[in-house]
Amino acid sequence: MQSPTLLTVAMFPVLSVMYLRLARNEEKDVRKVFGQEWDEYAARVPAFIPRFGGTGIPTVPREKAS
């Protein structure tokens, strides 16, 4: 790890909030496309911090045919 500079320490909260907002907006877009499949997937898989020691790799919802 690199030792943080004053600028990186100051920017960390700003960038964290921006990234969280971006992720939430993307989740809304994915929900519009996949609907209930996305809700089931999101209920099994954490958004940011992975769970270890689970029952296996979660399945990703298949893309719906257009």
Coordinates of C-alpha atoms in Angstrom, one line a residue:
M1 CA 0.0 0.0 0.0
Q2 CA 1.0 3.5 -0.6
S3 CA 1.0 6.0 2.1
P4 CA -1.8 8.5 1.5
T5 CA -1.2 12.1 0.7
L6 CA -3.4 14.9 2.1
L7 CA -5.2 15.1 -1.3
T8 CA -6.0 11.3 -1.4
V9 CA -7.3 11.5 2.2
A10 CA -9.5 14.5 1.3
M11 CA -10.8 12.9 -1.9
F12 CA -11.6 9.5 -0.4
P13 CA -15.0 10.4 1.1
V14 CA -16.0 12.3 -2.1
L15 CA -15.1 9.5 -4.4
S16 CA -16.7 6.9 -2.1
V17 CA -20.1 8.8 -2.2
M18 CA -19.8 9.2 -6.0
Y19 CA -19.1 5.5 -6.5
L20 CA -22.0 4.5 -4.3
R21 CA -24.4 6.7 -6.2
L22 CA -23.2 5.4 -9.5
A23 CA -23.6 1.8 -8.3
R24 CA -27.2 2.5 -7.1
N25 CA -28.1 4.1 -10.4
E26 CA -26.7 1.2 -12.4
E27 CA -28.7 -1.2 -10.2
K28 CA -31.9 0.7 -11.1
D29 CA -31.1 0.3 -14.8
V30 CA -30.4 -3.4 -14.4
R31 CA -33.6 -3.9 -12.5
K32 CA -35.5 -2.3 -15.4
V33 CA -34.0 -4.9 -17.8
F34 CA -34.1 -8.1 -15.7
G35 CA -36.9 -7.4 -13.2
Q36 CA -37.6 -10.2 -10.8
E37 CA -34.5 -12.1 -11.9
W38 CA -32.3 -9.2 -10.8
D39 CA -34.1 -8.9 -7.4
E40 CA -33.5 -12.6 -6.7
Y41 CA -29.8 -12.3 -7.7
A42 CA -29.3 -9.1 -5.7
A43 CA -30.9 -10.8 -2.6
R44 CA -28.2 -13.6 -2.9
V45 CA -25.2 -11.5 -3.8
P46 CA -23.8 -8.6 -1.7
A47 CA -23.3 -5.3 -3.5
F48 CA -19.7 -4.4 -2.4
I49 CA -18.1 -6.8 0.1
P50 CA -18.2 -10.5 -1.0
R51 CA -19.2 -13.2 1.4
F52 CA -16.7 -16.0 1.7
G53 CA -17.4 -19.6 2.6
G54 CA -20.7 -19.8 0.9
T55 CA -22.3 -22.6 -1.0
G56 CA -20.7 -21.8 -4.3
I57 CA -20.5 -19.2 -7.0
P58 CA -23.8 -17.4 -7.5
T59 CA -25.4 -17.6 -10.9
V60 CA -25.7 -14.5 -13.0
P61 CA -29.2 -13.9 -14.5
R62 CA -29.3 -14.8 -18.2
E63 CA -29.9 -12.0 -20.6
K64 CA -33.5 -11.9 -21.7
A65 CA -34.1 -12.3 -25.4
S66 CA -35.2 -9.1 -27.1

